[in-house]
mmCIF file of N, CA and C in Angstrom:
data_model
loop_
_atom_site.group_PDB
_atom_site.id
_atom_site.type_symbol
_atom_site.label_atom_id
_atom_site.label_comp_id
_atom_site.label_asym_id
_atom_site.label_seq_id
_atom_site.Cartn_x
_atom_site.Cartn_y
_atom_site.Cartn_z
ATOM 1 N N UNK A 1 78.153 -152.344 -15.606
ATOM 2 C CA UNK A 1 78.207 -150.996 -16.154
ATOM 3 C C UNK A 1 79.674 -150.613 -16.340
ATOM 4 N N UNK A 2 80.059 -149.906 -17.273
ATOM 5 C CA UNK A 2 81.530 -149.138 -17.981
ATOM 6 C C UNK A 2 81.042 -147.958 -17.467
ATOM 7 N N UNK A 3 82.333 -147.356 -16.772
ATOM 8 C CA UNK A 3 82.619 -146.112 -16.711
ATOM 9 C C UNK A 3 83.760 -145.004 -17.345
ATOM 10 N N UNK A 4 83.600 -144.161 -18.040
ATOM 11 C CA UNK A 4 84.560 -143.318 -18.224
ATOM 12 C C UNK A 4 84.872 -142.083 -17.714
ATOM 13 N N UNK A 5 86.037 -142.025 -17.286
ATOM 14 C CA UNK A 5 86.071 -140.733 -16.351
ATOM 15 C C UNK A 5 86.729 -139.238 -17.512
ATOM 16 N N UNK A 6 86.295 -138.358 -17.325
ATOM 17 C CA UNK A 6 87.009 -137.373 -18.528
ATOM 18 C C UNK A 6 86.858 -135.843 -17.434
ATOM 19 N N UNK A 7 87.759 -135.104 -18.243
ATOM 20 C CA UNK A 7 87.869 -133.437 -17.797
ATOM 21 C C UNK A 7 88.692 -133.167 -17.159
ATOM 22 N N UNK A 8 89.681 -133.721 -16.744
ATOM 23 C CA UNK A 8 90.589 -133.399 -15.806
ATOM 24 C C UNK A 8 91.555 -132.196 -16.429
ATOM 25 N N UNK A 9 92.439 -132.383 -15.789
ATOM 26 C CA UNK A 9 93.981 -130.986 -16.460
ATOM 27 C C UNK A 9 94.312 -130.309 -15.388
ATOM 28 N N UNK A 10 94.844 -129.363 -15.743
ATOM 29 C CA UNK A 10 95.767 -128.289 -15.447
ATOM 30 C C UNK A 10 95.172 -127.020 -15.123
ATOM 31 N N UNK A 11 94.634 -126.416 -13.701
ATOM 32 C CA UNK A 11 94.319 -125.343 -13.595
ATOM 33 C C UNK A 11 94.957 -124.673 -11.950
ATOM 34 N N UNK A 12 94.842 -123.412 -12.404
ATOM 35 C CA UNK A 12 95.149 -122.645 -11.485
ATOM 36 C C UNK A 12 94.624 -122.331 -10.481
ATOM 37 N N UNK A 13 94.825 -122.095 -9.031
ATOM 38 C CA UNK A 13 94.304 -122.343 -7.687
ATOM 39 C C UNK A 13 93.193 -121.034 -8.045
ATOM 40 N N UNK A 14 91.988 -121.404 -7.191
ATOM 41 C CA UNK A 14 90.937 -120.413 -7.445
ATOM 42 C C UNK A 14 89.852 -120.599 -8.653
ATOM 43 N N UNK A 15 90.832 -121.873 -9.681
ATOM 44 C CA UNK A 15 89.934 -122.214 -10.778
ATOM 45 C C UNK A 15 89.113 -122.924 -10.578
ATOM 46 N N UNK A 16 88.054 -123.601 -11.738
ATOM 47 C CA UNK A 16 87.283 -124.097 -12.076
ATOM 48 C C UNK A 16 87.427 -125.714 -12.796
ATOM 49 N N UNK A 17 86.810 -126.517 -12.934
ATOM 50 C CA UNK A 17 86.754 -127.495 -13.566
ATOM 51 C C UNK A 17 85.730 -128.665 -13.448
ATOM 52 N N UNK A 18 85.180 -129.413 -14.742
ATOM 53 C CA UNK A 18 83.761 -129.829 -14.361
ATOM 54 C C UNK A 18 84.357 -131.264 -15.205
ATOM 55 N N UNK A 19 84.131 -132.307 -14.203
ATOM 56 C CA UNK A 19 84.371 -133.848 -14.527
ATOM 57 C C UNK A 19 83.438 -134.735 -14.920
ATOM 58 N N UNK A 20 83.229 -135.604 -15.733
ATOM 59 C CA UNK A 20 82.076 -136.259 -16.321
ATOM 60 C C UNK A 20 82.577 -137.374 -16.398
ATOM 61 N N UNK A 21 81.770 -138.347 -16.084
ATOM 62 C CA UNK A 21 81.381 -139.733 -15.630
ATOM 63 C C UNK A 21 80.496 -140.338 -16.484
ATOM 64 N N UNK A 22 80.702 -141.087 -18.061
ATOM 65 C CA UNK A 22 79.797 -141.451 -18.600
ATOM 66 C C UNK A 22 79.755 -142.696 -18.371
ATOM 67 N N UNK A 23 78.459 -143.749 -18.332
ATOM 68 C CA UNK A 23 78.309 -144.704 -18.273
ATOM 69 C C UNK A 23 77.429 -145.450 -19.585
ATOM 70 N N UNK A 24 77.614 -146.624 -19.627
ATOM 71 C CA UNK A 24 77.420 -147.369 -20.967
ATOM 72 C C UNK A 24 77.134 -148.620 -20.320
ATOM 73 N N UNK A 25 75.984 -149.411 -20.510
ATOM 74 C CA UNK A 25 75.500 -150.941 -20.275
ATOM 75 C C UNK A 25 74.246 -150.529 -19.583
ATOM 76 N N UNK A 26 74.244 -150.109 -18.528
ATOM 77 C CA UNK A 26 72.838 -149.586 -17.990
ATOM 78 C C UNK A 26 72.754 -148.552 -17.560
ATOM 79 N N UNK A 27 71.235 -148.025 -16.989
ATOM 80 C CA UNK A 27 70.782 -146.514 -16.757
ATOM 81 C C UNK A 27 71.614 -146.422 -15.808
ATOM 82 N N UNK A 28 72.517 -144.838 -15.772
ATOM 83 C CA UNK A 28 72.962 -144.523 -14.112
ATOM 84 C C UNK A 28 72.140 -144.236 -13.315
ATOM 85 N N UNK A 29 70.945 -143.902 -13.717
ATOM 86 C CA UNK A 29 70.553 -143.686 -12.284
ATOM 87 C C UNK A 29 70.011 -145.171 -11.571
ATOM 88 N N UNK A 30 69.836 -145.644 -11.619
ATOM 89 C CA UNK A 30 70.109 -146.829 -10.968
ATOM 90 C C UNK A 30 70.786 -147.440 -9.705
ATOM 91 N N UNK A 31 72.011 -146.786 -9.961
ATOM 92 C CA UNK A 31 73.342 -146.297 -9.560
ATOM 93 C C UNK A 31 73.466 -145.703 -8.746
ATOM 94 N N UNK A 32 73.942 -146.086 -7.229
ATOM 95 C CA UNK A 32 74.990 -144.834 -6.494
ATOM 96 C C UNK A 32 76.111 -144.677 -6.638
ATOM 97 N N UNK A 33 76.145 -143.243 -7.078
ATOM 98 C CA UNK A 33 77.328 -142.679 -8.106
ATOM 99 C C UNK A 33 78.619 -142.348 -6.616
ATOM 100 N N UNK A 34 79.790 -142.484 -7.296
ATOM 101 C CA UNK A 34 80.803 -141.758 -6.300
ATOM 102 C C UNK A 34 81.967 -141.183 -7.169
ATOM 103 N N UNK A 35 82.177 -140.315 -6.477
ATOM 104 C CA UNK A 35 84.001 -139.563 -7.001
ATOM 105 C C UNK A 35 84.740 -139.853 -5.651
ATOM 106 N N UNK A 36 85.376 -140.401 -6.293
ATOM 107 C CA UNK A 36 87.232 -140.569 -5.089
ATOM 108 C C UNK A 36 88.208 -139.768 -5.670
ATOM 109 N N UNK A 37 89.382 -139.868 -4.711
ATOM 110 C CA UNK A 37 90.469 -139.258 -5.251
ATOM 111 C C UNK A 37 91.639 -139.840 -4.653
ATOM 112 N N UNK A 38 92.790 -139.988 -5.430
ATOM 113 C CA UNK A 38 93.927 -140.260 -4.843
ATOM 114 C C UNK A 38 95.116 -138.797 -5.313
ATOM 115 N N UNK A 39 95.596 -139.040 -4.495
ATOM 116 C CA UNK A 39 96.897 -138.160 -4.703
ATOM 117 C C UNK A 39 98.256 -138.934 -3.981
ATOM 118 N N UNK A 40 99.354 -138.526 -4.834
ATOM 119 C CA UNK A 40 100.547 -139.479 -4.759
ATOM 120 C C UNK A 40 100.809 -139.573 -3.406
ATOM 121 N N UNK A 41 101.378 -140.807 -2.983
ATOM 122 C CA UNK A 41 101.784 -141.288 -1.656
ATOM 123 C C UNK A 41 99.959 -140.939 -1.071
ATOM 124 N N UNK A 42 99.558 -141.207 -0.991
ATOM 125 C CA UNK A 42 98.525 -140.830 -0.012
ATOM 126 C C UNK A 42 97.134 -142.126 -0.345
ATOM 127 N N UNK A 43 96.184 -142.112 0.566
ATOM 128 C CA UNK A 43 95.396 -143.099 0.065
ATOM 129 C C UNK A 43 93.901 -142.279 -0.342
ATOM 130 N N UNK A 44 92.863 -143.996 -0.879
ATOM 131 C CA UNK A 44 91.713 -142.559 -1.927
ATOM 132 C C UNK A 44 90.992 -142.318 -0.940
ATOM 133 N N UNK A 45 90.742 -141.189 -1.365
ATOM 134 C CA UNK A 45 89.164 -141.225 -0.300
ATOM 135 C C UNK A 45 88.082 -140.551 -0.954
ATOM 136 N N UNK A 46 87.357 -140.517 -0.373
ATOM 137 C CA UNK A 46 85.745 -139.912 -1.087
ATOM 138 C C UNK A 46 85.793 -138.490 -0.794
ATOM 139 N N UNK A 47 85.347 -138.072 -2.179
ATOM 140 C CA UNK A 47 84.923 -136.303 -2.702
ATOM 141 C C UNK A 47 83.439 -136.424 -2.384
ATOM 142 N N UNK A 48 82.789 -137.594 -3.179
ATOM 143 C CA UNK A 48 81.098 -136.769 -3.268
ATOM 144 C C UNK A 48 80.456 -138.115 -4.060
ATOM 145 N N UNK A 49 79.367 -137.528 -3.130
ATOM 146 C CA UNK A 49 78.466 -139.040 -3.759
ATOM 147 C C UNK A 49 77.297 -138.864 -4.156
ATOM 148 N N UNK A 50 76.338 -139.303 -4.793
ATOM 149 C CA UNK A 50 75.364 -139.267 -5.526
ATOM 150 C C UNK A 50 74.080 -140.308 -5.295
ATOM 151 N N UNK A 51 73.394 -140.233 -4.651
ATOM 152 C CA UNK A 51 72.781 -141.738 -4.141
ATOM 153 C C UNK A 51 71.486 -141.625 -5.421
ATOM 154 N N UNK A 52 71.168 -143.458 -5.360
ATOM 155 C CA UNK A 52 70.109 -144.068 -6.440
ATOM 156 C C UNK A 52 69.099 -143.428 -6.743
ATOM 157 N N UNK A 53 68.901 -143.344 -7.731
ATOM 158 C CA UNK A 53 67.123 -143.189 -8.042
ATOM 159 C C UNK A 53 67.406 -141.563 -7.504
ATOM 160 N N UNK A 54 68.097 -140.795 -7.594
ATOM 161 C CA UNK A 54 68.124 -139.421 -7.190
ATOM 162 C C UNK A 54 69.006 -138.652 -7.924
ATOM 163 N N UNK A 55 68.476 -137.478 -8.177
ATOM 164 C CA UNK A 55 69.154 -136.084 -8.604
ATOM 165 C C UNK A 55 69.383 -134.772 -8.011
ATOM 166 N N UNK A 56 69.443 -135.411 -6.268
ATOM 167 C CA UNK A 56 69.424 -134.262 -5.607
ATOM 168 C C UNK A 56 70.258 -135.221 -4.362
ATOM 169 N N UNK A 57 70.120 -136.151 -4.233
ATOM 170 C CA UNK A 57 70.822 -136.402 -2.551
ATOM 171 C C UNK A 57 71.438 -137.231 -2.872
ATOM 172 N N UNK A 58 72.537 -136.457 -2.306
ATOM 173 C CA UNK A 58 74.147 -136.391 -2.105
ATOM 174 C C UNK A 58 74.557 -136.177 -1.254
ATOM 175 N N UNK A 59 76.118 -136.487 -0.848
ATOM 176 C CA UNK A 59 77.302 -135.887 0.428
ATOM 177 C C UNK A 59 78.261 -135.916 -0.355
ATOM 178 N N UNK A 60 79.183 -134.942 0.566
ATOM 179 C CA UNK A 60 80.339 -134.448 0.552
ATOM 180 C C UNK A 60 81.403 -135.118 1.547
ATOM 181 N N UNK A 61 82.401 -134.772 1.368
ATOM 182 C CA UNK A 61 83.761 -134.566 1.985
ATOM 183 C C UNK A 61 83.957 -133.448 2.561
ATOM 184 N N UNK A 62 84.131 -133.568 4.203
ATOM 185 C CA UNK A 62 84.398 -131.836 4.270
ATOM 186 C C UNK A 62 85.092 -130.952 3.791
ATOM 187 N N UNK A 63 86.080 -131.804 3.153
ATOM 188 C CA UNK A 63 87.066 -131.079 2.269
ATOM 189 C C UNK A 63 86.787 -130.225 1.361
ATOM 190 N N UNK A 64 85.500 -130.520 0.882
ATOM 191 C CA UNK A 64 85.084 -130.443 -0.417
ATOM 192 C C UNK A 64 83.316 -129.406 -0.137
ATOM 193 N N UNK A 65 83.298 -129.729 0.794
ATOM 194 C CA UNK A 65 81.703 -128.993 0.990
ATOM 195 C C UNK A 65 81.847 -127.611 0.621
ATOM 196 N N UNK A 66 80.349 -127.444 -0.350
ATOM 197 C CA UNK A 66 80.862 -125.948 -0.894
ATOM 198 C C UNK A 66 81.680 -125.311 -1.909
ATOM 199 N N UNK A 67 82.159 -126.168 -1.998
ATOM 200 C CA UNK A 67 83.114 -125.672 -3.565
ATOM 201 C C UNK A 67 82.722 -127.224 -4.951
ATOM 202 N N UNK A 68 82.566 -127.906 -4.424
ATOM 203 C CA UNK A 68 82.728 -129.304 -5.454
ATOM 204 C C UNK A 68 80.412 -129.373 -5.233
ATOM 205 N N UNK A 69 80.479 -129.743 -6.411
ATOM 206 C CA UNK A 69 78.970 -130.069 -6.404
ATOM 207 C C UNK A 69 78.847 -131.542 -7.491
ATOM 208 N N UNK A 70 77.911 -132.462 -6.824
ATOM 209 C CA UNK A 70 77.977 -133.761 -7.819
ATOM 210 C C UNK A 70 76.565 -133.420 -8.265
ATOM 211 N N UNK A 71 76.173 -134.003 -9.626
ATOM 212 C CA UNK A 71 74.964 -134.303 -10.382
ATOM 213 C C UNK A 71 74.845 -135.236 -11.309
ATOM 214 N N UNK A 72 73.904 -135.472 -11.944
ATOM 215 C CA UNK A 72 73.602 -136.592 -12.664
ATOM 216 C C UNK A 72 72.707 -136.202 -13.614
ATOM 217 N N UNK A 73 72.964 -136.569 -15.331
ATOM 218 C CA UNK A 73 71.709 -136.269 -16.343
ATOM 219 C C UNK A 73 71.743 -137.824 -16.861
ATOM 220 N N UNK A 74 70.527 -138.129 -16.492
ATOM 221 C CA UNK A 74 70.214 -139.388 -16.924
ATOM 222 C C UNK A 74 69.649 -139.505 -18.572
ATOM 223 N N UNK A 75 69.457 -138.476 -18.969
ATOM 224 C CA UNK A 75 69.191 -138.671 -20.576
ATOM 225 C C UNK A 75 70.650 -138.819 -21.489
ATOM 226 N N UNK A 76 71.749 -138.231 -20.407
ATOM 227 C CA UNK A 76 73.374 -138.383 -20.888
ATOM 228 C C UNK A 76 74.245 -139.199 -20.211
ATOM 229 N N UNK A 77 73.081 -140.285 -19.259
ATOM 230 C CA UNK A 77 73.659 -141.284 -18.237
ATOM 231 C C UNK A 77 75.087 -140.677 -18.126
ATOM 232 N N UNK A 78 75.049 -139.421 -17.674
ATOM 233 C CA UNK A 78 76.544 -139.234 -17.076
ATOM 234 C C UNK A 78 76.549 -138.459 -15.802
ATOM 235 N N UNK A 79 77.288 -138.704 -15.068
ATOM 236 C CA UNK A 79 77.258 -137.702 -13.599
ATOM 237 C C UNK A 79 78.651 -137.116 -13.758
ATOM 238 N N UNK A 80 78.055 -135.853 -13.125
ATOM 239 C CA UNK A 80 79.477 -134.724 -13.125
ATOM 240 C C UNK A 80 79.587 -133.995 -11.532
ATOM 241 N N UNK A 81 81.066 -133.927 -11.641
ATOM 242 C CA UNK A 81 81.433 -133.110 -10.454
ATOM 243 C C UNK A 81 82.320 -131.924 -10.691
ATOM 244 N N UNK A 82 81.520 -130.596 -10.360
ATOM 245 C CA UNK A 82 81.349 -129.591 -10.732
ATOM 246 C C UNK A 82 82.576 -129.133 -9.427
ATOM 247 N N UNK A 83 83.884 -128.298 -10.100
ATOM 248 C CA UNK A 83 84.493 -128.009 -8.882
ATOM 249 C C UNK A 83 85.401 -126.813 -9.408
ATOM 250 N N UNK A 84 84.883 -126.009 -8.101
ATOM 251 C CA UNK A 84 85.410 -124.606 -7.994
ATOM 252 C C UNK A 84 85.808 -124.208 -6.968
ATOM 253 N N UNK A 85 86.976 -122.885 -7.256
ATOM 254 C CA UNK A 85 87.485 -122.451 -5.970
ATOM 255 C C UNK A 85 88.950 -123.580 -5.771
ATOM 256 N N UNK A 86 89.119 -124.330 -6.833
ATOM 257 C CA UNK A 86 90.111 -125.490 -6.344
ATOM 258 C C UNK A 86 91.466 -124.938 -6.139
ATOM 259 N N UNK A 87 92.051 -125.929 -5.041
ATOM 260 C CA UNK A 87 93.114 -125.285 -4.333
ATOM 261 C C UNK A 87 94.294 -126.393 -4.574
ATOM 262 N N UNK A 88 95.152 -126.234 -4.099
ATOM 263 C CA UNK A 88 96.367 -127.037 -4.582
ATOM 264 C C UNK A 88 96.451 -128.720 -4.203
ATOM 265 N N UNK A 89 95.595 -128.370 -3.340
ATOM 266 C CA UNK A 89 95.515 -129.644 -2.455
ATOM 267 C C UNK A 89 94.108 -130.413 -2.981
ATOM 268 N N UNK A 90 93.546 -130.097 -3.398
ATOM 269 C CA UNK A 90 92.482 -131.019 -4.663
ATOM 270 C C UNK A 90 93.576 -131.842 -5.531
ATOM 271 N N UNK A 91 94.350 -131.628 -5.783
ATOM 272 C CA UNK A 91 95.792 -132.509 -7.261
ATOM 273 C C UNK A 91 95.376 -133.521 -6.469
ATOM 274 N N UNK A 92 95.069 -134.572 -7.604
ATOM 275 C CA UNK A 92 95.036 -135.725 -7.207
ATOM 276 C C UNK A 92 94.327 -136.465 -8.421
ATOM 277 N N UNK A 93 94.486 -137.934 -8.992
ATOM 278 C CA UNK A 93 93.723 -138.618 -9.697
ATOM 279 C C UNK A 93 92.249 -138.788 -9.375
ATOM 280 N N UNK A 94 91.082 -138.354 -10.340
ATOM 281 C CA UNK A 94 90.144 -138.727 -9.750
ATOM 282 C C UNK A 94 89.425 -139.800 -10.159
ATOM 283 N N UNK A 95 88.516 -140.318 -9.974
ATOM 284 C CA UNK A 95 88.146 -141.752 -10.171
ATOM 285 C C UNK A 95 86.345 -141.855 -9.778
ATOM 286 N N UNK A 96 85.468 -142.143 -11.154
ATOM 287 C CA UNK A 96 84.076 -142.032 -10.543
ATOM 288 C C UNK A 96 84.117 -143.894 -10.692
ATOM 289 N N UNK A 97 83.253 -143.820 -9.081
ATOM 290 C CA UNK A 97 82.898 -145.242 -9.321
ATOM 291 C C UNK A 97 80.877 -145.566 -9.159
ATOM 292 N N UNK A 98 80.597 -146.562 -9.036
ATOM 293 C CA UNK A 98 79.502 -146.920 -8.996
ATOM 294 C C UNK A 98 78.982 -148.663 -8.592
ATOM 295 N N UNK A 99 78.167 -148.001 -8.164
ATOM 296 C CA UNK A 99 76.214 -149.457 -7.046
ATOM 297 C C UNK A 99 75.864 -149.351 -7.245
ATOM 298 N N UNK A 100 75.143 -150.570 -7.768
ATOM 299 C CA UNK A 100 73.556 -150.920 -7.117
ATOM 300 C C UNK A 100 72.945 -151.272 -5.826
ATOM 301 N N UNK A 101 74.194 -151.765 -5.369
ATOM 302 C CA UNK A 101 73.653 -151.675 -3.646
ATOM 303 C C UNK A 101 74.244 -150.832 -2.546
ATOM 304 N N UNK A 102 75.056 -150.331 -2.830
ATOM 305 C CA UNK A 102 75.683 -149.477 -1.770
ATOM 306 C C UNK A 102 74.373 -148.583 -1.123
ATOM 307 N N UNK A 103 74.650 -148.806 0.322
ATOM 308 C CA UNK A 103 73.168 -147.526 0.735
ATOM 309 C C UNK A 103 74.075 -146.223 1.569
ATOM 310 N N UNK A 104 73.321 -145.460 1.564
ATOM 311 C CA UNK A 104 74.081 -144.311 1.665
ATOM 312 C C UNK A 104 75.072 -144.045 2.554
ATOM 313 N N UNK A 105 74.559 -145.105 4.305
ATOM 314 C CA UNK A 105 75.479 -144.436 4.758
ATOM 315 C C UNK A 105 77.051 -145.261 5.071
ATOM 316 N N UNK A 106 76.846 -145.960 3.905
ATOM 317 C CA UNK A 106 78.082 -146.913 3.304
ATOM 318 C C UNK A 106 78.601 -146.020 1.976
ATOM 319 N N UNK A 107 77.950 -144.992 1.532
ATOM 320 C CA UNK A 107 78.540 -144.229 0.246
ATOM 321 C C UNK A 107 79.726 -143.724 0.142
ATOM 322 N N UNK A 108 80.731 -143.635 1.184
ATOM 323 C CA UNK A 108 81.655 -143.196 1.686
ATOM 324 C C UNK A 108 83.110 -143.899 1.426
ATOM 325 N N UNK A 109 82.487 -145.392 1.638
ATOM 326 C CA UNK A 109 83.442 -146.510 1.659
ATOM 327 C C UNK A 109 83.613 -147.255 0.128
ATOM 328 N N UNK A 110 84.882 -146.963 -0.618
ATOM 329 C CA UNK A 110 85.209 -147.458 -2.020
ATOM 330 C C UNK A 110 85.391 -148.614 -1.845
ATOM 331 N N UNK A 111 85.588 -149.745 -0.962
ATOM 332 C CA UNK A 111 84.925 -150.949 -1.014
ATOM 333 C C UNK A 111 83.674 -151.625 -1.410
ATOM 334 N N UNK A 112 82.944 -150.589 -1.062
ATOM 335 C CA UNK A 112 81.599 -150.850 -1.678
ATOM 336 C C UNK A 112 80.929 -150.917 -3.107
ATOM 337 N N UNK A 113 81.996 -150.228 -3.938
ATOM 338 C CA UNK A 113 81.316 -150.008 -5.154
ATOM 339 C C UNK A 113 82.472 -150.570 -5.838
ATOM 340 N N UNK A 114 81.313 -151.739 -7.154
ATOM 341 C CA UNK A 114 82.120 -152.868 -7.871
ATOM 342 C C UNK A 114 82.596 -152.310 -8.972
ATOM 343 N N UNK A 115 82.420 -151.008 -9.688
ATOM 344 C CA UNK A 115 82.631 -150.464 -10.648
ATOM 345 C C UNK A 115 83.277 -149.123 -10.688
ATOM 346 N N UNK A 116 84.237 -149.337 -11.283
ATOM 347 C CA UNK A 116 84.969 -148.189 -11.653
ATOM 348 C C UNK A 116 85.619 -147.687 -12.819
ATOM 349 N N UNK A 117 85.708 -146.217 -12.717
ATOM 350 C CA UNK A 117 86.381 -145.642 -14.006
ATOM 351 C C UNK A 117 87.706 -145.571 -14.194
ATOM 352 N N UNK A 118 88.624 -145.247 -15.441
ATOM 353 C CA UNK A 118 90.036 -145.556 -15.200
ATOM 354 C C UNK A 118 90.983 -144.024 -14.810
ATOM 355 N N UNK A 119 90.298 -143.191 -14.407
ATOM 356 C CA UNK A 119 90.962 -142.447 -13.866
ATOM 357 C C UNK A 119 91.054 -140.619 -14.547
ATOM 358 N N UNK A 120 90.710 -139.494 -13.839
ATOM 359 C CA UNK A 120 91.669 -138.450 -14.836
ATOM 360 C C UNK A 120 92.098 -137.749 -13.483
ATOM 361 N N UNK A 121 93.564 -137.338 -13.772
ATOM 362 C CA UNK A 121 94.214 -136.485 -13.612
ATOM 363 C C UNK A 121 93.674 -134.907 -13.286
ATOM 364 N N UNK A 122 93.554 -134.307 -11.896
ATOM 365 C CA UNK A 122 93.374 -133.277 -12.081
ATOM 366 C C UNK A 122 94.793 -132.416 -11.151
ATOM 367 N N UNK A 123 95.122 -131.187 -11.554
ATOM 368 C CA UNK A 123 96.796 -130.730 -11.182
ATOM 369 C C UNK A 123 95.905 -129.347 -11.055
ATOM 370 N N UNK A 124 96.268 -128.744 -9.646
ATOM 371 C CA UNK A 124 95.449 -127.495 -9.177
ATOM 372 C C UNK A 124 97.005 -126.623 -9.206
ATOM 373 N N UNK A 125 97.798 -125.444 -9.196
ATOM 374 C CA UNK A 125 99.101 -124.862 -9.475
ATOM 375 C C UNK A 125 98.605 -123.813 -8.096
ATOM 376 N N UNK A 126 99.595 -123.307 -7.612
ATOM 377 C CA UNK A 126 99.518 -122.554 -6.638
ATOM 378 C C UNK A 126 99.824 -121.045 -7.297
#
């Protein structure tokens, strides 16, 4: 499976912004979906995950619980992560990746998933 990551930019702390994850070769749902993030000097770690065969169960990052929401439209094989309230400390590259075998409570770990997108940029301003 190809992933493309899109939506990123430039917003102001308190804003909004909604990231999309399209995929191309097979169905996502299939797929346990993930968003990572890196930010400079620092290493990635997991925002939010999306587990198989589902449009409802998911985890978070505590970082992230409550303001960031992941989903999936499988008629637009794309999953999005819906994020609000973002604060300065969200800046960071984000990156959706994706499994077929990852089980959930391995969803966490970006070792696990063989596929990934090439990246967008999101910059939160104080």
């Amino acid at each position: 499976v190809q992933l493309q990551a899109s939506g990123g930019g430039l917003v102001q702390a308190g804003g909004s912004l909604r990231l999309s994850c399209v995929a191309s070769g097979r169905p996502v749902g299939g797929y346990a979906m993930g968003w990572f993030r890196q930010a400079p000097g620092k290493e990635r770690e997991f925002v939010a995950g999306i587990h198989r065969w589902s449009s409802s169960s998911s985890n978070y990052a505590d970082s992230v619980k409550g303001r960031f929401t992941i989903s999936r439209d499988g008629a637009k094989n794309t999953v999005y992560l819906q994020m609000n309230s973002l604060k300065p400390e969200d800046t960071a590259v984000y990156y959706c990746a994706a499994s077929s075998t990852v089980i959930s409570s391995e969803s966490r770990n970006g070792a696990r998933y063989p596929y990934w997108g090439q990246g967008t940029q999101v910059t939160v301003s104080s």
